[in-house]
mmCIF file of C-alpha atoms in Angstrom:
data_model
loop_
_atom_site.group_PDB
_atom_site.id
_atom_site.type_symbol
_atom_site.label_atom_id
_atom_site.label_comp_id
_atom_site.label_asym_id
_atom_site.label_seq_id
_atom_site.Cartn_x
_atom_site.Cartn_y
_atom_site.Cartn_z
ATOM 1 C CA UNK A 78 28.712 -81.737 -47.892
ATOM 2 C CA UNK A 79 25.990 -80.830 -45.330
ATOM 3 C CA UNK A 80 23.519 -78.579 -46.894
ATOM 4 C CA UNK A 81 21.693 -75.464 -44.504
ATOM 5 C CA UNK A 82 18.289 -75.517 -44.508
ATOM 6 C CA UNK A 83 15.825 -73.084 -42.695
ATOM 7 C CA UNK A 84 13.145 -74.207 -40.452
ATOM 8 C CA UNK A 85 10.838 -70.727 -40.339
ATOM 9 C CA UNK A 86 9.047 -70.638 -36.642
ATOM 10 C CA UNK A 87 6.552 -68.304 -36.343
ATOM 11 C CA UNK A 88 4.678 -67.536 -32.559
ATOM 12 C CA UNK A 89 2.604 -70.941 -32.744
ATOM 13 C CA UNK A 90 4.874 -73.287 -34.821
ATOM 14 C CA UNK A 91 4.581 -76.019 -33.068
ATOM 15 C CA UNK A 92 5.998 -78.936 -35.040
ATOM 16 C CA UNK A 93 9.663 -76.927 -35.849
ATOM 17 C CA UNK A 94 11.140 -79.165 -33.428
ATOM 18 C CA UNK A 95 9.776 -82.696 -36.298
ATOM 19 C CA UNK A 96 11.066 -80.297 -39.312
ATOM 20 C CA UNK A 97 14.521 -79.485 -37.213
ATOM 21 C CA UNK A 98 14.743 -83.409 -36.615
ATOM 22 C CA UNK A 99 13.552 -84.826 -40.015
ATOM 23 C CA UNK A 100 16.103 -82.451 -41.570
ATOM 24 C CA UNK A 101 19.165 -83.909 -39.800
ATOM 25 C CA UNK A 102 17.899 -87.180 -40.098
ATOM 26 C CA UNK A 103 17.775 -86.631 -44.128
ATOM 27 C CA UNK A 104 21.373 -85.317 -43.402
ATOM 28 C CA UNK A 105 21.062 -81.677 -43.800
ATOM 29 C CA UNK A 106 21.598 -79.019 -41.413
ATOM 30 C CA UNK A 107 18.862 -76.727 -39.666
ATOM 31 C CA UNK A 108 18.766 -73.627 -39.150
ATOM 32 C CA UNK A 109 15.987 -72.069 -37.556
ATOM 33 C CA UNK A 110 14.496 -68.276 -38.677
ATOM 34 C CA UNK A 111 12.454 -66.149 -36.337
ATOM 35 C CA UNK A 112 9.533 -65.094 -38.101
ATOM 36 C CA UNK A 113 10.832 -61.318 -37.334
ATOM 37 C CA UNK A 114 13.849 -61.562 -39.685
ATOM 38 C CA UNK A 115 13.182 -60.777 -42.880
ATOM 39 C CA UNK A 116 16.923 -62.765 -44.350
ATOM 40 C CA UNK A 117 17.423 -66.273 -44.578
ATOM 41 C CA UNK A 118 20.824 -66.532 -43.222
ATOM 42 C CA UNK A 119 21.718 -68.107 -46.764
ATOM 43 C CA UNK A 120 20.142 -70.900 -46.372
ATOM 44 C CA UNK A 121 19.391 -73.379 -49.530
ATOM 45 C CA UNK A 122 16.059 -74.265 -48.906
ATOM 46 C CA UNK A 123 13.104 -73.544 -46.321
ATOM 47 C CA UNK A 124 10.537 -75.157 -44.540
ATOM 48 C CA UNK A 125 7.386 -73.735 -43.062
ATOM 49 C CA UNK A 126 6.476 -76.228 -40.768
ATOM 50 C CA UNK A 127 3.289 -77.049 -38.913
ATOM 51 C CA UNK A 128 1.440 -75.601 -35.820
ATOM 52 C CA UNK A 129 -1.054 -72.817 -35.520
ATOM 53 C CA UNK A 130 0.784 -69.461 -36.584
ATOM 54 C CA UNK A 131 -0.325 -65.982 -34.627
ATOM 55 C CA UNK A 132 -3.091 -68.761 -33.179
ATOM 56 C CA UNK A 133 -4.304 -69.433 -36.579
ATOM 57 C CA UNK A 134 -6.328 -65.920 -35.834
ATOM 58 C CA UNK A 135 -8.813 -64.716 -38.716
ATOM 59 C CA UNK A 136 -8.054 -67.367 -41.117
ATOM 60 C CA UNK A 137 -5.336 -70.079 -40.552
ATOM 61 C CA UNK A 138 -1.475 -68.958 -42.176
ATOM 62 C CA UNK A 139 -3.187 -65.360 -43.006
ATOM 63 C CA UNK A 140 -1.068 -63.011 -40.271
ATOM 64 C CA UNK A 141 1.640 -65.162 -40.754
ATOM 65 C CA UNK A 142 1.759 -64.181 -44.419
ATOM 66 C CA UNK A 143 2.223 -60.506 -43.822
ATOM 67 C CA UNK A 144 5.621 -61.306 -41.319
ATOM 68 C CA UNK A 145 8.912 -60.052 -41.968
ATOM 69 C CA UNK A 146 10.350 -63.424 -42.860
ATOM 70 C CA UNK A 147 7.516 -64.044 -45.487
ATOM 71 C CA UNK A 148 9.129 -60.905 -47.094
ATOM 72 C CA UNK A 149 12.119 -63.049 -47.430
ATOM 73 C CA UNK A 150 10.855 -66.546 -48.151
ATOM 74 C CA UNK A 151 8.761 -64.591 -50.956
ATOM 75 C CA UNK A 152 11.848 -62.910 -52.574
ATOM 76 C CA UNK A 153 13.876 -66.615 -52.057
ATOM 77 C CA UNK A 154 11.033 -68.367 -54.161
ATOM 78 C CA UNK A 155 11.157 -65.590 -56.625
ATOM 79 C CA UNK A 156 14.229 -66.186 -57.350
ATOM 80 C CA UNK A 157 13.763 -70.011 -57.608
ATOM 81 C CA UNK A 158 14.567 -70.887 -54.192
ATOM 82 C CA UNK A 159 12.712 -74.299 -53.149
ATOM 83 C CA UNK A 160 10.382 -74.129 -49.984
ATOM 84 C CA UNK A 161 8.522 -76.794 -48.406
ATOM 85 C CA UNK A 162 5.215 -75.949 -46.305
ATOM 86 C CA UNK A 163 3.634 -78.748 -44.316
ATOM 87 C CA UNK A 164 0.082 -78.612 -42.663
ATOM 88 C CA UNK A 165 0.488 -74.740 -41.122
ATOM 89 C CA UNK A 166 3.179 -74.467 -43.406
ATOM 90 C CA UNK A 167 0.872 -74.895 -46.373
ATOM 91 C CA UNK A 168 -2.254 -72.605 -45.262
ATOM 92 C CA UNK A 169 0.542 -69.700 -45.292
ATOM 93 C CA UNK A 170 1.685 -70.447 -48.839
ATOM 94 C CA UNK A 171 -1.814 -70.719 -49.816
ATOM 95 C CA UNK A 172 -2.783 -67.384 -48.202
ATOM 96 C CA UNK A 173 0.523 -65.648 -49.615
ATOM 97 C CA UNK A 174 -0.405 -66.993 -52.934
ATOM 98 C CA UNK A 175 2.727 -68.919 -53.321
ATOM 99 C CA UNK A 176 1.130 -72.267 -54.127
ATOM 100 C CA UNK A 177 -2.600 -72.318 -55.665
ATOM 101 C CA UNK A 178 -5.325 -73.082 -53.659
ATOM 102 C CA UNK A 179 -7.486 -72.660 -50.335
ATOM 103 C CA UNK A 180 -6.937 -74.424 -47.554
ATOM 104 C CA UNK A 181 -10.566 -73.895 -46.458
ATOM 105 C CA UNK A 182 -12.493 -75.680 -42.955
ATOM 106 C CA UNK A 183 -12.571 -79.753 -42.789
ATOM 107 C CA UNK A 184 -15.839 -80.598 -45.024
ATOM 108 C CA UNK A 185 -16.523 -83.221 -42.430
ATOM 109 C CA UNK A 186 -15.839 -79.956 -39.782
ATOM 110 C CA UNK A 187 -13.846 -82.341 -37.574
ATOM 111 C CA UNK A 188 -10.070 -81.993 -36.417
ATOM 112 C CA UNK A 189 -9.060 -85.123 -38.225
ATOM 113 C CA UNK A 190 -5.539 -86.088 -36.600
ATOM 114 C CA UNK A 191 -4.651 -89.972 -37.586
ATOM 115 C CA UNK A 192 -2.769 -91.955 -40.137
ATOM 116 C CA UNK A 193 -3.346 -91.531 -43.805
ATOM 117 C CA UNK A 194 -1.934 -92.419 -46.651
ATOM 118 C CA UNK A 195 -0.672 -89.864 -50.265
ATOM 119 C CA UNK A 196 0.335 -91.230 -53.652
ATOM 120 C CA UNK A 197 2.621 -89.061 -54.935
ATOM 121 C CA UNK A 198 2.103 -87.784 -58.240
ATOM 122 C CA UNK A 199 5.176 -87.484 -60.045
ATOM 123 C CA UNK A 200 8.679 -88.204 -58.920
ATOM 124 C CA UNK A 201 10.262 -85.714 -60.702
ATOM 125 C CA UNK A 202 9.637 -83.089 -58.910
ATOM 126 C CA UNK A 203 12.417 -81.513 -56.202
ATOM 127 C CA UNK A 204 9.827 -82.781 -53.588
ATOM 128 C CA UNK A 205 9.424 -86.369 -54.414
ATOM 129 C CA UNK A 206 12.773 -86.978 -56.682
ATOM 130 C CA UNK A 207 14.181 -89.331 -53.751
ATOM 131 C CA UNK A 208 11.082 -91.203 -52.936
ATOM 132 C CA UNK A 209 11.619 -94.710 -53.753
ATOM 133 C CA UNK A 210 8.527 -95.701 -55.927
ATOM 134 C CA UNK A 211 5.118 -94.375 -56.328
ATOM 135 C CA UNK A 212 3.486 -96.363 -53.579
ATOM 136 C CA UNK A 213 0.945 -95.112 -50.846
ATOM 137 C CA UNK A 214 3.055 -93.215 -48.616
ATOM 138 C CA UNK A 215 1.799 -93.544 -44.451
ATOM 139 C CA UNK A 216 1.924 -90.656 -42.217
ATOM 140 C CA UNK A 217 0.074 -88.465 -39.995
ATOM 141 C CA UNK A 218 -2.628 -85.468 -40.861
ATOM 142 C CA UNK A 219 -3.159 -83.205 -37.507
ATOM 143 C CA UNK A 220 -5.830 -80.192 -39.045
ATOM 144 C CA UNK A 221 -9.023 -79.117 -38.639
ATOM 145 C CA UNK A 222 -8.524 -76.665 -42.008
ATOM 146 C CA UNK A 223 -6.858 -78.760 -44.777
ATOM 147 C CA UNK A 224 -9.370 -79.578 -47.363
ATOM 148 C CA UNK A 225 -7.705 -77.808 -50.663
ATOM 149 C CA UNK A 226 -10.377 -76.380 -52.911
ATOM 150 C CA UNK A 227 -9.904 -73.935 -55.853
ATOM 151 C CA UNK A 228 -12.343 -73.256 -58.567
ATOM 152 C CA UNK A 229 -12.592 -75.633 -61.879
ATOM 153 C CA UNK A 230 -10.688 -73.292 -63.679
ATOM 154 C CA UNK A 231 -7.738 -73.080 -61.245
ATOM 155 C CA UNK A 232 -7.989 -76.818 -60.498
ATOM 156 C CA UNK A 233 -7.663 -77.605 -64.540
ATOM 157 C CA UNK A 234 -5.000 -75.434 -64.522
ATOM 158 C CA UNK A 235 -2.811 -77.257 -61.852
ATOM 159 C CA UNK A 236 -3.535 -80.897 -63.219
ATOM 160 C CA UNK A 237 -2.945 -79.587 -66.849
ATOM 161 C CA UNK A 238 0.556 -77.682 -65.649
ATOM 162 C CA UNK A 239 1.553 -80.996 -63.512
ATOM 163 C CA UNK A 240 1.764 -79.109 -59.912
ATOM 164 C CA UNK A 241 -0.525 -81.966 -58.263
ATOM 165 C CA UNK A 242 2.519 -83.780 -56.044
ATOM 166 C CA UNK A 243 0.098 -86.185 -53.856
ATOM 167 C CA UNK A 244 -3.327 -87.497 -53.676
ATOM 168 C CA UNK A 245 -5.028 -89.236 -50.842
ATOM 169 C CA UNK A 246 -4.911 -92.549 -51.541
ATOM 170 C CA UNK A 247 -6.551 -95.756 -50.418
ATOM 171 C CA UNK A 248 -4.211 -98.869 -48.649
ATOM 172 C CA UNK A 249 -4.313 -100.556 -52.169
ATOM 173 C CA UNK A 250 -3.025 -97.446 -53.852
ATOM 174 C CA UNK A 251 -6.153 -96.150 -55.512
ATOM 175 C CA UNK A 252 -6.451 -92.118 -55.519
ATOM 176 C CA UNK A 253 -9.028 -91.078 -52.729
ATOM 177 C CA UNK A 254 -13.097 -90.276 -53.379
ATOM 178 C CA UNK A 255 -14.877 -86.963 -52.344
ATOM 179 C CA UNK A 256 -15.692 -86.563 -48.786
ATOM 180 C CA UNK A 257 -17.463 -89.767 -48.000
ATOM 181 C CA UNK A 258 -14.772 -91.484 -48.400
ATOM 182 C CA UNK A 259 -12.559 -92.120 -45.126
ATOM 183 C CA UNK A 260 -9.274 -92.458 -47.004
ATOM 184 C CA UNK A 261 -9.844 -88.008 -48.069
ATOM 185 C CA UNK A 262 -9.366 -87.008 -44.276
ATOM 186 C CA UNK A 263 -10.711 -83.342 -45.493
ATOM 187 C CA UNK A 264 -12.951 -83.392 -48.208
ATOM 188 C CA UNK A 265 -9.932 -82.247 -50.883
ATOM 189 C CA UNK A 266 -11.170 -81.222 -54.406
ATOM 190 C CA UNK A 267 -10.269 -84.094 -56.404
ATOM 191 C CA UNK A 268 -8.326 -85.712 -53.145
ATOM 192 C CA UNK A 269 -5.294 -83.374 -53.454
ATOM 193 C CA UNK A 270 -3.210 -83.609 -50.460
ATOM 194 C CA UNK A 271 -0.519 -81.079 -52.027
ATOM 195 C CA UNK A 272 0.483 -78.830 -54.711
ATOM 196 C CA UNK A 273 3.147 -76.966 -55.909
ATOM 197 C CA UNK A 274 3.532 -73.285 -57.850
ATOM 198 C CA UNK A 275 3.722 -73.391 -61.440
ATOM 199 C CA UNK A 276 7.835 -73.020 -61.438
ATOM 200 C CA UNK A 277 7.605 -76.116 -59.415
ATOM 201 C CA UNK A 278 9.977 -74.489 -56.506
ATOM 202 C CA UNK A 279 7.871 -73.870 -53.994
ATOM 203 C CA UNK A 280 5.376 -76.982 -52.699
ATOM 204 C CA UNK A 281 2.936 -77.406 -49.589
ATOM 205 C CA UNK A 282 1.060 -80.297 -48.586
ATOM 206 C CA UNK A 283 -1.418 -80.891 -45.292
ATOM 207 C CA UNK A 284 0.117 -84.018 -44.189
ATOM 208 C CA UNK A 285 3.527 -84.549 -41.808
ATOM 209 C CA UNK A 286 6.158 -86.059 -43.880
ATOM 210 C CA UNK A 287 8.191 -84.519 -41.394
ATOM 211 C CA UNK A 288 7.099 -86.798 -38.312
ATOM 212 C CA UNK A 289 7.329 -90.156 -40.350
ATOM 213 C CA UNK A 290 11.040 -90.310 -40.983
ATOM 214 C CA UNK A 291 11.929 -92.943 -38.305
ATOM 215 C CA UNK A 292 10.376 -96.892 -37.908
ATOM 216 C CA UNK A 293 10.404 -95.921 -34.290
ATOM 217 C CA UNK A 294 7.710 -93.263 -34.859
ATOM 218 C CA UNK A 295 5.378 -95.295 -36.802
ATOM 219 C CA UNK A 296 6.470 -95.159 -40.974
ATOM 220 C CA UNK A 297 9.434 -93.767 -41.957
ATOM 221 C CA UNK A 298 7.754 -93.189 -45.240
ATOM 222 C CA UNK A 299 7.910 -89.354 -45.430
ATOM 223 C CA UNK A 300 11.800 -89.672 -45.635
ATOM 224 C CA UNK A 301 11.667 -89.877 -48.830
ATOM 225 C CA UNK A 302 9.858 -86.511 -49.293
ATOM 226 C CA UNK A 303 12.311 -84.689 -46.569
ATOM 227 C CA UNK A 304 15.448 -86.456 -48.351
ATOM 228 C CA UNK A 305 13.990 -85.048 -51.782
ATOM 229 C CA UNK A 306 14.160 -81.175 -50.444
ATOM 230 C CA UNK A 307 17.180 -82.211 -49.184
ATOM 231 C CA UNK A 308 19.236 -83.441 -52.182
ATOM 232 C CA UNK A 309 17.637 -80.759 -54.669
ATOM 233 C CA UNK A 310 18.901 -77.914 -52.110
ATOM 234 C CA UNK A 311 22.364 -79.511 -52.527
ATOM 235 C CA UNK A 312 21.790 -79.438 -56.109
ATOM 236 C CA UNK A 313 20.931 -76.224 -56.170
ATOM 237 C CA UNK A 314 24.032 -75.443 -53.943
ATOM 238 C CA UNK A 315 26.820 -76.814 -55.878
ATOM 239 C CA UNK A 316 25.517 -75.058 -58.724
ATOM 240 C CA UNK A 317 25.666 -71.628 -57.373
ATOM 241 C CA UNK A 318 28.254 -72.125 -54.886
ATOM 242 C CA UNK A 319 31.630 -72.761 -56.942
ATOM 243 C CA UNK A 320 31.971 -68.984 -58.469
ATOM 244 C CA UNK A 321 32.972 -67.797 -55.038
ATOM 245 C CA UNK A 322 35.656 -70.593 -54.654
ATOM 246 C CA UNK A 323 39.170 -68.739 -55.071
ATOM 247 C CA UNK A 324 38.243 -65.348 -55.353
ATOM 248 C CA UNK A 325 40.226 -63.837 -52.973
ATOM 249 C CA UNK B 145 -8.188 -35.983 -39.484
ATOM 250 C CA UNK B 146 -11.569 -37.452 -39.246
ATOM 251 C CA UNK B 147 -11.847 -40.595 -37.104
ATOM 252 C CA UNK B 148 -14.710 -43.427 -38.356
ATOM 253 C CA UNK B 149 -15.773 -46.603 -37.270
ATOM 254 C CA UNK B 150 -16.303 -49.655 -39.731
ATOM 255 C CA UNK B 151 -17.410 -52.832 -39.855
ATOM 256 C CA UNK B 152 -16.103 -55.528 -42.501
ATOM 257 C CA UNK B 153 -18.845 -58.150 -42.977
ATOM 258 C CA UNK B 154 -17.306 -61.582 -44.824
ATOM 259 C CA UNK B 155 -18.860 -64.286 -45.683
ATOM 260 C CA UNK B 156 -18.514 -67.557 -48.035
ATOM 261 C CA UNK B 157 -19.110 -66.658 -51.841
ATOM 262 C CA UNK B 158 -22.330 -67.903 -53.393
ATOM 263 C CA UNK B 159 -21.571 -71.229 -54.646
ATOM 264 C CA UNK B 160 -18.333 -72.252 -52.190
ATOM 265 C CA UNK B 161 -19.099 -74.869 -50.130
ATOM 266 C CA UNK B 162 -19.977 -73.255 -46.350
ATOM 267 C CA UNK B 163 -19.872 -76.423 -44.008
ATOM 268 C CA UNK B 164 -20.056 -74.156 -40.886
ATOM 269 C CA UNK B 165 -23.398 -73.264 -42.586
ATOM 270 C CA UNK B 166 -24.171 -76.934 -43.409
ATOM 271 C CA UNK B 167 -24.057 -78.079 -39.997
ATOM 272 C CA UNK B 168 -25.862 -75.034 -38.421
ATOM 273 C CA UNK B 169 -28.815 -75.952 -41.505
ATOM 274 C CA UNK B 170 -28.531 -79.775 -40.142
ATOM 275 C CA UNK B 171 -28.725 -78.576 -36.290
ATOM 276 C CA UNK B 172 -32.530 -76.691 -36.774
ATOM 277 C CA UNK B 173 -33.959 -79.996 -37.150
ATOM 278 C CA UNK B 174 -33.018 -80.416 -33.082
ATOM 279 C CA UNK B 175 -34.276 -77.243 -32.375
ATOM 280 C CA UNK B 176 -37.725 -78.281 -34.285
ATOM 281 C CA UNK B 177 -37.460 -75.200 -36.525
ATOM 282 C CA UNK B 178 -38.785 -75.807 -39.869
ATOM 283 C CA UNK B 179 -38.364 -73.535 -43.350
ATOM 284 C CA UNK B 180 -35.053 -71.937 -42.677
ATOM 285 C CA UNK B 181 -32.315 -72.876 -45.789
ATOM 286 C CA UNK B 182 -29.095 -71.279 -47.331
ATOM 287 C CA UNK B 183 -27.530 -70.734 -44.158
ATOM 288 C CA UNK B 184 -24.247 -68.764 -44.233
ATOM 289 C CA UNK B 185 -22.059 -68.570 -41.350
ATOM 290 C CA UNK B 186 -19.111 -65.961 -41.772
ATOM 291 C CA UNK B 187 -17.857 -63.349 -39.562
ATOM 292 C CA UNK B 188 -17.567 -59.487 -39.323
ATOM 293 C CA UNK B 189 -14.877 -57.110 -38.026
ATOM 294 C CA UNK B 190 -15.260 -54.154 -36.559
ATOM 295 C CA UNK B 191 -12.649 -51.205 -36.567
ATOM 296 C CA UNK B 192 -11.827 -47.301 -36.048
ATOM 297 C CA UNK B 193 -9.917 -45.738 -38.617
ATOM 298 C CA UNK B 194 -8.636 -42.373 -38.054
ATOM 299 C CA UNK B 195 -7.846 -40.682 -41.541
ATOM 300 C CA UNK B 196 -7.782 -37.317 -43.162
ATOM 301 C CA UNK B 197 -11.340 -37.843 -44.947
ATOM 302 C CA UNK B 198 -13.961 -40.710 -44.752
ATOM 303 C CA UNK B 199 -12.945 -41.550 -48.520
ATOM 304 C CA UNK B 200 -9.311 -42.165 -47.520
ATOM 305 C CA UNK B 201 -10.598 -44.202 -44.460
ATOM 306 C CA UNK B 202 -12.788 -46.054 -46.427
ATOM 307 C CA UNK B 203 -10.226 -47.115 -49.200
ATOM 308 C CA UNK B 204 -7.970 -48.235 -45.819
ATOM 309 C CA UNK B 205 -10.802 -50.648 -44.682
ATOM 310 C CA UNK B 206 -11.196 -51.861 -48.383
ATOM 311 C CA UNK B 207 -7.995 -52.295 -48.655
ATOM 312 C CA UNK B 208 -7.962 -54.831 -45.420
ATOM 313 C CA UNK B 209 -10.968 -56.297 -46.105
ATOM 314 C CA UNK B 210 -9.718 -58.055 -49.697
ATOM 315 C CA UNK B 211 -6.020 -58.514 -48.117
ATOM 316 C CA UNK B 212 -6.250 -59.545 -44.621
ATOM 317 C CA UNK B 213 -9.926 -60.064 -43.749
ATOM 318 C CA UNK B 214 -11.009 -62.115 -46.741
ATOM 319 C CA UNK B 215 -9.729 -64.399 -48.612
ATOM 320 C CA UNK B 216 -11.006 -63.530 -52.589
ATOM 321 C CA UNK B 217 -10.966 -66.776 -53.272
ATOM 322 C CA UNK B 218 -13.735 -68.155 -51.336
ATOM 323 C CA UNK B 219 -15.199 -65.457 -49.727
ATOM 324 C CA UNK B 220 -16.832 -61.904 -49.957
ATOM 325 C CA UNK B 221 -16.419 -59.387 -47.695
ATOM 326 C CA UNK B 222 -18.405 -55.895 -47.282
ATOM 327 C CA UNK B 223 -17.608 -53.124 -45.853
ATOM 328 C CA UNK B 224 -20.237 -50.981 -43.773
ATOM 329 C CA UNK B 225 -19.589 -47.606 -42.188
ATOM 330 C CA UNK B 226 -21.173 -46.920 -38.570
ATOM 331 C CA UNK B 227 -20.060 -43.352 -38.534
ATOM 332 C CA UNK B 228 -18.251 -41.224 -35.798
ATOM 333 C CA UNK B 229 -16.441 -43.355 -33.696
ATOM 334 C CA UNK B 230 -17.210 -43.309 -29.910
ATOM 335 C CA UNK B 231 -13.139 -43.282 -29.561
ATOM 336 C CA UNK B 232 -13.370 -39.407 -31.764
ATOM 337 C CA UNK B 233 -13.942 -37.564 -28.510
ATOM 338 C CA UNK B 234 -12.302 -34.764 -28.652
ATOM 339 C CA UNK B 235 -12.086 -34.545 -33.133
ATOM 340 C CA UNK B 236 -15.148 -32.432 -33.231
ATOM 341 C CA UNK B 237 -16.807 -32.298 -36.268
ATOM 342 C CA UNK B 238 -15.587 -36.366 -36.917
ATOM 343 C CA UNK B 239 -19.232 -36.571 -38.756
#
């Protein structure tokens, strides 16, 4: 069963097109939502994907939070829909409150786009459930705002309540240092790379998952990340979807 | 209706890292200045605001300044009033 999956594009989006083509290449179908529509076209799942939203204007993901399709993806995650922000994708979640966190400047102030590697946390989660082991996971950062910082309080909180999904890690699978230390491309508090809400339905992290899905593009080590969304949303499908069956 | 200009003056919170401000500190050293510290770079918006009193106008500004020009969580944002805006000709008695 193909499962639909939104692919939000704001004015700016510019890395739809990866989402649109990870998505189908994890099997699912995309469906792309103008940021001026405030319904989801029933869609099981969303991504927010990367670019530079209303031109990143004010504060990076900030206008974007206030669009009509926000409305929607805010009322979807309310009601425990799963949604996936990469890089861009992330700073709006952050700035709609949806995940915890800042997404403040580079610490390093550089545009850092190269090849990192994340350790994923936990693979229990709807985000990472299909990655094949907890290994250092190689794909691309593109940002020039992506260290995530939140005060000691906040950060206790989302270590304590498990919604840490990836670290920076080093090549031999060691969790990133501060700033100084070339494997954190940002300067992340405690080398987090992304996070999810406390519900554990709605996730964002700065790196592209999205463009590392093929061999022929470098690492297809982010499929496992884009399969995860996609086999929760069919999850999540086939358990809503049979009441209808046989109703007329 | 009284129409006022503002200005909305944000800026890192005390104690959040400010590396805008760190590299501007780490630049006076080329301009051989000497005794300047704690820089803070942040920015400042400036708007008119046409409302029925200058308290209603103000809690408008307020409003944007904790929901759209700041972010709470790492910054701090002021808001000033410059009175009568040049764009009230015509509202006499805007002040």
């Amino acid at each position: 069963m193909t499962v639909r999956i939104g692919v939000v594009v704001f004015p700016g989006s510019n890395r739809d097109i990866d989402a649109v083509n990870a998505l189908e290449v994890a099997g699912a179908e995309p469906v792309r939502l103008w940021h001026e529509q405030a319904s989801l076209d029933g869609v099981a799942a969303v991504v927010l994907p990367g670019g530079f939203a209303y031109g990143d204007y004010l504060r990076a993901g900030v206008i974007a939070r206030f669009s009509p399709v926000m409305r929607g993806v805010t009322a979807f995650a309310a009601d425990g829909g799963l949604v996936l922000g990469i890089c861009n994708g992330f700073q709006v979640l952050a700035e709609a409150r949806l995940v915890p966190g800042v997404l403040m400047r580079n610490r390093g102030l550089r545009f850092v786009a190269r090849e990192i590697a994340i350790l994923p946390e936990r693979l229990d989660s709807p985000f990472t459930r299909s990655i094949d082991a907890r290994r250092p996971l190689r794909m691309p950062v593109a940002h020039g705002e992506g260290c995530w910082y939140a005060d000691e309080t906040t950060a206790d909180a989302v270590e304590r309540d498990g919604q840490v999904l990836f670290r920076y890690a080093r090549d031999d699978g060691s969790v990133a240092g501060g700033e100084e230390d070339r494997a954190n491309p940002n300067g992340s508090l405690r080398a987090i790379a992304g996070v999810s809400n406390v519900a554990g339905n709605v996730a964002g992290l700065m790196p592209h998952p999205e463009t590392a899905v093929e061999v022929v593009l470098g690492s297809d080590d982010g499929l496992g990340i884009i399969r995860s969304l996609v086999d929760s949303a069919r999850e999540r499908v086939a358990g809503h979807a049979p009441v209808e069956v046989g109703v007329r | 209706m009284t129409t006022l200009r503002f200005a909305v003056n944000v800026l890192p919170k005390d104690g959040i890292l400010d590396p805008q401000g760190r590299a501007v500190e780490q630049s006076l050293g080329l301009l051989d200045v000497q005794g300047v510290s704690a820089v803070r770079v942040g920015r400042r918006i400036e708007l008119t605001v046409e409302a029925p009193d200058e308290l209603a106008a103000r809690a408008i500004v307020e409003r944007l300044a904790g929901d759209l020009f700041s972010n709470p969580l790492i910054e701090q944002a002021s808001v000033e009033a410059l009175g009568a805006s040049s764009a009230a000709v015509g509202t006499a008695g805007a002040r």
